[in-house]
Amino acid sequence: MSTTVDSHPRWAPRFTSRQHDDENAAWLGIALGVAFTVCFVTGVVSHLIQDPGSWFHWPARPAGLYRVNQGLHVTTGVVAVPLLIVKLWVVFPKLFEWPPFRSVAQAVERLALVPLVGGAVFLLVTGVGNVNIWRPYDFSFRTGHYAAAWIVMGALVVHVAAKWAVTRDVVAARLRGQSPPASTEAAPAVEGERPGGLSRRAFLGTTAAASGALALFTVGQTFAPLRSLALLAPRRPDSGPQGFPVNRTAESVGLTDVDLADYRLEVVGDGVATPLSLTYDDLAAMPQHEATLPIACVEGWSTNQRWQGVRVRDLLERAGARSGAEATVVALHDNPRQRTSELSSGQASDPDTLLALRVNDEVLVADHGFPARLIGPNRPGVHQTKWVARLEVR
Ligand code: HEM
Ligand SMILES: Nc1nc2c(c(=O)[nH]1)N[C@H]1C(S)=C(S)[C@@H](COP(=O)(O)O)O[C@H]1N2
Ligand SMILES: [Mo]
């Protein structure tokens, strides 16, 4: 519905730009719908990998799939920021339409805007904040962001249903090379509308350029060819000790100088016939394998490195593990955050799942998990456990 003179009450502010129209709202709405849907699907996948139901199985291959998933999530999320701001500005005059609704259906549709807009702003603010390590709230980011995603997507279904006809008319007309029907055209918002100003093409083009620029300056955090452009990425994939980033330092978990005399890697649990307790030298004496695999952080950055170490499946075999065994990887530190991760049977038996001792032919530094870190294909970064002390096999 257009903002026409008779539906615009006297007390409302005057909106004089001709960009406040249904066609702009329709195009921006389509772009936002696509961005939010990609964000939602990739977000739910990431959630399920970390909290799988018994029905959910995440494969070990293709090795870089999680990297693409999370790169898409964060990039489409960032792209949505200018789109949402401009869309809210375009439709803002509708807030003052009078009467506020003419039917029950319209009341429902307009009420659904509260969770839709509130939730969308919440998702974008917490999401962008999280990747910049800005979390000025007490609740868990994952819990809040996840709940908001479902609320927003529910409200979005209502919103899309309500706006379907108008949007379809705009798109269908443009595809036929015609102007959209009068009902969707820019109605003069109020008397005194300024003629001129930006054309629609320039207005939408500028918005697209803003989104494109954000994407371009972010995606280099995970897409190596563009890494020199990753100006907006909080972490550059090529900076840090041994040439790649560190989130959780050894110092922050009190593991700056692990004494190799005391270090043992234990392979234990119901799933093994002979529990192992291996020194660092024992590990170094086992056959070493190499795999080029990414660390793909849930926060969107990723980095591909050449890792060398012992195959987890060799360790399991040496411990007489049952076939199809699964394992929990446990770190040396007491801090419970990210101390453990799970290896599915597919990952545990994958030839590229390593207990890495070296990276790019150098011994791991403390910040990258010395003495040994897990690295495996298609795992989120949080599951690439550093400073590994134990494999609990079942
Ligand atoms: C546009 C709407 C968005 C939707 C629908 C959405 C949805 C989701 C969902 C469902 C998850 C999984 C949460 C969980 O694991 O429990 C998630 C995770 C995440 N999202 Fe979003 N998100 C959106 C925007 C953003 C934005 C703009 C960013 C950052 C630029 C972002 C960054 C993240 C991060 C870093 C995670 C991983 C959290 C973790 O596992 O620690 N999200 N998102
Ligand atoms: N033991 C342990 N391993 C860990 C973490 C941790 O906090 N503790 N952080 C993880 C996260 S979130 C990522 S993305 C990768 C790479 O993180 P880094 O940059 O801190 O090395 O290591 C993972 N391994
Ligand atoms: Mo991470």
XYZ file of C-alpha atoms and ligand atoms in Angstrom:
462
model
C 0.000 0.000 0.000
C 1.342 3.413 -0.858
C 1.615 6.296 1.484
C -1.032 8.551 0.076
C -2.180 11.912 1.230
C -5.443 10.752 2.794
C -3.792 7.992 4.836
C -1.207 10.372 6.181
C -2.342 12.073 9.372
C -1.685 15.737 10.006
C 0.511 15.155 13.036
C 2.903 12.885 11.161
C 6.233 14.165 9.887
C 6.495 15.099 6.222
C 8.490 12.785 3.983
C 9.511 14.478 0.791
C 11.825 11.973 -0.891
C 10.347 9.980 -3.740
C 12.442 6.996 -2.727
C 9.855 6.059 -0.075
C 7.931 3.755 -2.391
C 6.818 0.182 -2.792
C 9.111 -0.632 -5.654
C 12.237 0.237 -3.663
C 10.814 -1.686 -0.722
C 10.200 -4.673 -3.000
C 13.719 -4.829 -4.450
C 15.373 -4.286 -1.079
C 13.018 -6.847 0.417
C 14.032 -9.474 -2.114
C 17.727 -8.867 -1.446
C 17.171 -9.025 2.308
C 15.054 -12.156 1.995
C 17.856 -13.917 0.128
C 20.555 -12.701 2.534
C 18.566 -13.681 5.645
C 17.665 -17.074 4.245
C 21.301 -17.886 3.435
C 22.275 -16.624 6.887
C 19.603 -18.703 8.560
C 20.407 -21.940 6.760
C 24.173 -21.609 7.242
C 23.639 -20.547 10.852
C 21.445 -23.538 11.644
C 23.974 -25.861 9.990
C 26.705 -24.369 12.175
C 24.501 -24.783 15.232
C 23.782 -28.437 14.431
C 27.469 -29.216 13.918
C 28.149 -27.928 17.417
C 24.988 -29.329 19.038
C 23.968 -32.241 16.843
C 20.727 -34.063 17.406
C 20.987 -37.832 17.124
C 19.646 -37.551 13.562
C 22.254 -35.044 12.384
C 25.388 -36.315 10.712
C 28.084 -33.924 9.523
C 30.493 -35.611 7.087
C 34.296 -35.317 7.124
C 34.236 -34.434 3.415
C 34.414 -32.163 1.489
C 37.189 -30.854 3.712
C 36.437 -27.159 3.163
C 32.638 -27.232 3.391
C 32.386 -25.689 6.855
C 34.715 -22.937 5.724
C 32.343 -22.065 2.880
C 29.327 -22.354 5.190
C 30.680 -19.911 7.731
C 32.217 -17.582 5.153
C 28.780 -17.349 3.521
C 27.086 -16.782 6.866
C 29.219 -13.879 7.927
C 29.456 -12.333 4.450
C 25.706 -12.415 3.750
C 25.120 -11.109 7.274
C 27.423 -8.162 6.678
C 25.836 -7.495 3.273
C 22.438 -7.321 4.979
C 23.460 -4.390 7.177
C 23.191 -1.576 4.564
C 20.222 -3.314 2.954
C 18.318 -3.311 6.240
C 19.164 0.270 7.105
C 18.045 1.529 3.686
C 14.942 -0.644 3.662
C 13.846 0.659 7.063
C 14.370 4.202 5.834
C 12.333 3.558 2.660
C 9.324 2.180 4.536
C 9.570 4.459 7.573
C 6.645 6.733 6.468
C 4.320 3.722 6.607
C 4.675 3.829 10.376
C 2.464 6.902 10.334
C -0.305 5.470 8.156
C -3.708 6.041 9.593
C -5.695 4.056 10.595
C -2.854 1.683 11.546
C -4.781 -1.341 10.271
C -8.010 -2.022 8.434
C -8.415 -5.753 9.034
C -7.374 -8.429 11.486
C -4.959 -9.844 8.926
C -3.342 -6.479 8.549
C -3.113 -6.067 12.324
C -1.310 -9.414 12.581
C 0.986 -8.514 9.739
C 1.894 -5.175 11.268
C 2.376 -6.652 14.751
C 4.768 -9.212 13.253
C 6.953 -6.254 12.278
C 7.950 -5.815 15.922
C 9.802 -9.155 16.221
C 10.903 -8.904 12.591
C 12.593 -5.521 12.839
C 13.712 -5.882 16.455
C 15.068 -9.358 15.864
C 16.804 -8.464 12.606
C 18.579 -5.511 14.209
C 19.511 -7.735 17.160
C 20.955 -10.425 14.853
C 23.029 -8.009 12.845
C 24.314 -6.113 15.899
C 25.194 -9.243 17.901
C 26.630 -10.965 14.816
C 28.869 -8.102 13.715
C 29.768 -7.491 17.373
C 30.676 -11.129 17.950
C 33.121 -11.359 15.086
C 34.743 -8.189 16.419
C 34.923 -9.746 19.893
C 32.495 -7.144 21.245
C 29.995 -8.865 23.537
C 28.577 -6.265 25.922
C 25.887 -8.551 27.331
C 25.542 -11.325 29.919
C 23.728 -13.980 27.918
C 25.479 -16.499 25.716
C 25.893 -15.160 22.187
C 24.992 -18.481 20.637
C 21.788 -18.913 22.648
C 20.578 -15.366 22.023
C 21.545 -15.237 18.356
C 20.026 -18.671 17.699
C 16.690 -17.881 19.362
C 16.496 -14.533 17.556
C 17.137 -16.258 14.225
C 14.041 -18.464 14.649
C 11.906 -15.542 15.771
C 13.022 -13.412 12.834
C 12.485 -16.180 10.297
C 8.987 -16.863 11.680
C 8.080 -13.195 11.411
C 9.688 -13.072 7.969
C 7.327 -15.780 6.692
C 4.355 -13.629 7.749
C 5.930 -10.559 6.174
C 6.729 -12.263 2.872
C 3.181 -13.612 2.664
C 1.791 -10.114 3.253
C 4.050 -8.456 0.675
C 4.060 -11.218 -1.910
C 1.517 -9.680 -4.280
C 3.056 -6.212 -4.391
C 6.541 -7.631 -4.871
C 5.415 -10.003 -7.605
C 3.702 -7.151 -9.467
C 6.829 -4.997 -9.352
C 9.109 -7.785 -10.548
C 6.710 -9.042 -13.221
C 6.267 -5.560 -14.669
C 10.006 -4.882 -14.762
C 10.665 -8.265 -16.364
C 8.213 -7.276 -19.119
C 10.071 -3.997 -19.450
C 7.109 -1.991 -18.157
C 6.601 0.291 -15.208
C 5.030 -1.377 -12.191
C 1.256 -0.906 -11.768
C 0.096 2.391 -10.369
C -0.732 0.879 -7.004
C 2.943 0.207 -6.409
C 4.267 3.407 -7.838
C 5.739 6.306 -5.997
C 2.731 8.193 -4.763
C 3.462 11.765 -3.805
C 4.118 11.277 -0.118
C 2.588 14.591 0.770
C 2.087 17.954 -0.764
C 5.407 19.669 -1.318
C 7.263 16.643 -2.587
C 10.636 17.546 -4.005
C 10.917 16.544 -7.625
C 14.282 15.397 -8.849
C 16.815 13.965 -6.440
C 18.373 10.557 -7.053
C 16.891 8.292 -9.676
C 15.711 4.890 -8.506
C 18.593 3.284 -10.316
C 21.134 5.513 -8.563
C 19.458 5.041 -5.184
C 19.366 1.244 -5.345
C 22.762 1.153 -7.048
C 24.344 3.101 -4.196
C 22.834 0.719 -1.667
C 24.105 -2.292 -3.621
C 27.548 -0.698 -3.845
C 27.635 -0.187 -0.071
C 26.760 -3.849 0.497
C 29.226 -4.964 -2.159
C 32.020 -2.902 -0.626
C 31.383 -4.390 2.815
C 31.458 -7.883 1.332
C 34.642 -7.143 -0.638
C 36.471 -5.798 2.401
C 35.350 -8.724 4.576
C 35.470 -11.845 2.458
C 39.294 -11.752 2.288
C 39.271 -13.096 5.841
C 38.322 -16.451 4.409
C 38.914 -16.127 0.647
C 42.694 -15.966 0.223
C 42.897 -14.208 -3.179
C 41.187 -11.163 -1.629
C 43.054 -11.250 1.671
C 44.872 -7.977 1.079
C 41.444 -6.300 0.909
C 40.227 -7.717 4.230
C 40.370 -4.263 5.793
C 37.165 -4.746 7.765
C 38.028 -8.241 8.934
C 39.028 -8.307 12.575
C 41.559 -11.026 11.820
C 43.693 -11.300 8.718
C 44.306 -14.916 7.716
C 48.005 -14.283 7.084
C 49.048 -12.489 10.271
C 50.121 -14.063 13.534
C 52.772 -16.478 14.801
C 53.842 -18.932 12.064
C 51.811 -16.833 9.620
C 48.231 -17.285 10.814
C 45.984 -15.850 13.524
C 45.499 -16.763 17.153
C 42.292 -16.152 19.078
C 42.952 -18.070 22.234
C 46.560 -17.572 23.321
C 48.577 -20.089 25.304
C 49.008 -17.433 27.971
C 45.257 -17.054 28.449
C 44.999 -20.740 29.390
C 48.315 -20.934 31.269
C 50.087 -23.180 28.748
C 53.009 -21.041 27.610
C 55.684 -23.584 28.540
C 54.412 -27.130 28.674
C 57.133 -29.370 30.103
C 57.691 -32.243 27.683
C 59.067 -34.378 30.516
C 55.576 -34.418 32.019
C 53.579 -34.432 28.814
C 51.692 -37.598 27.870
C 49.115 -38.170 25.184
C 46.602 -40.672 26.514
C 44.355 -42.798 24.349
C 41.801 -44.289 26.725
C 38.162 -45.279 27.115
C 35.731 -48.150 26.595
C 36.464 -48.210 22.892
C 40.112 -49.259 23.197
C 41.651 -52.626 24.067
C 45.063 -51.282 25.202
C 45.087 -47.770 26.638
C 48.098 -45.745 25.522
C 50.194 -43.176 27.310
C 52.634 -41.705 24.795
C 55.441 -39.210 25.272
C 56.130 -36.464 22.761
C 59.065 -38.518 21.458
C 56.811 -41.567 21.039
C 54.478 -39.434 18.912
C 57.335 -38.007 16.891
C 58.640 -41.537 16.246
C 55.344 -42.695 14.744
C 54.716 -42.362 10.980
C 54.106 -38.690 10.197
C 51.554 -37.587 7.625
C 50.865 -34.303 5.976
C 47.513 -32.681 5.210
C 46.669 -29.215 3.940
C 43.562 -28.216 5.836
C 41.840 -25.010 6.922
C 41.124 -23.722 10.357
C 37.668 -22.270 9.728
C 36.571 -20.276 12.746
C 32.851 -19.896 13.475
C 33.582 -16.179 13.403
C 34.135 -16.305 9.671
C 37.906 -16.096 9.219
C 39.794 -19.089 7.964
C 43.303 -20.050 7.035
C 44.692 -22.965 5.072
C 47.938 -24.516 6.357
C 50.112 -27.555 5.769
C 50.025 -29.696 8.900
C 52.254 -32.630 9.822
C 51.644 -35.193 12.524
C 50.273 -38.566 13.531
C 47.061 -39.879 12.043
C 44.370 -40.257 14.684
C 43.392 -43.522 13.058
C 46.957 -44.843 13.565
C 46.684 -43.983 17.260
C 43.318 -45.721 17.489
C 44.654 -48.762 15.689
C 47.646 -48.934 18.009
C 45.278 -48.805 20.992
C 43.199 -51.604 19.487
C 40.124 -49.422 19.101
C 36.950 -51.035 17.831
C 36.107 -50.225 14.244
C 33.741 -47.276 13.903
C 35.036 -45.806 17.153
C 34.229 -42.203 18.076
C 36.343 -40.056 20.351
C 36.316 -36.993 22.554
C 39.433 -34.854 22.262
C 40.445 -33.246 25.571
C 42.879 -30.355 26.026
C 45.467 -29.819 28.757
C 43.895 -26.655 30.139
C 41.473 -26.412 33.074
C 39.443 -23.620 31.526
C 36.286 -25.434 30.380
C 35.709 -23.195 27.350
C 36.532 -25.188 24.227
C 38.464 -27.748 26.223
C 36.891 -30.697 24.399
C 35.661 -31.576 20.928
C 34.095 -34.613 19.316
C 35.384 -36.820 16.517
C 32.680 -38.749 14.682
C 33.707 -42.185 13.439
C 34.068 -40.741 9.935
C 36.408 -38.055 11.171
C 38.352 -40.357 13.495
C 39.080 -42.745 10.627
C 39.746 -40.075 7.987
C 43.344 -40.276 6.665
C 43.702 -36.493 7.046
C 42.564 -36.236 10.669
C 45.841 -35.596 12.440
C 47.265 -35.001 15.829
C 49.557 -32.351 14.406
C 52.994 -31.729 15.899
C 54.158 -29.364 13.182
C 52.800 -26.793 10.784
C 54.561 -25.875 7.528
C 57.489 -28.063 8.672
C 58.007 -26.119 11.927
C 57.255 -27.366 15.425
C 53.978 -25.797 16.583
C 54.428 -22.717 18.743
C 52.604 -22.578 22.085
C 49.841 -20.338 20.691
C 49.049 -22.876 17.988
C 48.750 -25.756 20.432
C 52.223 -27.121 21.235
C 52.857 -29.981 21.924
C 50.029 -31.308 19.738
C 46.791 -30.060 18.229
C 43.982 -31.790 16.483
C 43.352 -30.847 12.867
C 40.763 -32.563 10.719
C 38.762 -32.032 7.543
C 35.469 -30.134 7.565
C 35.491 -29.194 11.237
C 34.614 -25.786 12.648
C 37.611 -24.027 14.208
C 36.264 -24.525 17.726
C 36.644 -28.264 17.192
C 40.299 -28.043 16.110
C 41.418 -28.541 19.704
C 44.847 -27.226 20.662
C 47.152 -28.569 23.431
C 45.657 -32.080 23.202
C 46.136 -34.263 26.295
C 43.734 -37.136 25.755
C 41.564 -39.029 23.296
C 38.616 -40.659 25.063
C 37.469 -43.409 22.729
C 34.087 -45.126 22.687
C 20.984 -11.928 8.994
C 20.509 -12.645 9.905
C 21.247 -13.703 10.642
C 20.728 -14.902 10.935
C 19.351 -15.412 10.570
C 21.729 -15.631 11.691
C 21.575 -16.902 12.180
C 22.515 -17.612 12.885
C 22.324 -18.892 13.494
C 21.037 -19.699 13.475
C 23.498 -19.260 14.069
C 23.781 -20.523 14.863
C 23.779 -20.193 16.323
C 24.186 -21.374 17.169
O 25.222 -22.007 16.867
O 23.470 -21.705 18.135
C 24.439 -18.225 13.830
C 25.754 -18.237 14.260
C 26.638 -17.225 14.065
N 26.375 -16.010 13.456
Fe 24.628 -15.435 12.640
N 22.851 -14.861 11.819
C 22.609 -13.679 11.185
C 23.489 -12.620 11.071
C 24.801 -12.658 11.462
C 25.763 -11.621 11.222
C 25.464 -10.294 10.557
C 26.949 -12.047 11.711
C 28.288 -11.398 11.690
C 28.708 -10.566 10.820
C 26.739 -13.326 12.294
C 27.711 -14.064 12.918
C 27.534 -15.299 13.460
C 28.579 -16.056 14.106
C 30.019 -15.622 14.344
C 28.015 -17.274 14.484
C 28.736 -18.439 15.170
C 28.441 -18.461 16.612
C 29.129 -19.597 17.343
O 28.863 -20.758 17.036
O 29.945 -19.312 18.235
N 25.425 -13.690 12.125
N 23.821 -17.218 13.108
N 42.164 -26.213 23.589
C 41.632 -25.244 22.827
N 41.627 -25.419 21.493
C 41.108 -24.470 20.686
C 40.547 -23.294 21.194
C 40.559 -23.146 22.603
O 40.095 -22.134 23.113
N 41.101 -24.125 23.373
N 40.013 -22.349 20.313
C 39.531 -22.881 19.041
C 39.046 -21.936 18.052
S 37.642 -21.056 18.401
C 39.593 -21.854 16.805
S 38.916 -20.913 15.582
C 40.855 -22.571 16.499
C 41.896 -21.575 16.078
O 41.944 -20.681 17.108
P 43.228 -19.861 17.488
O 43.197 -18.714 16.537
O 43.027 -19.440 18.896
O 44.396 -20.757 17.291
O 41.377 -23.243 17.607
C 40.458 -23.873 18.389
N 41.123 -24.698 19.351
Mo 36.946 -20.027 16.528
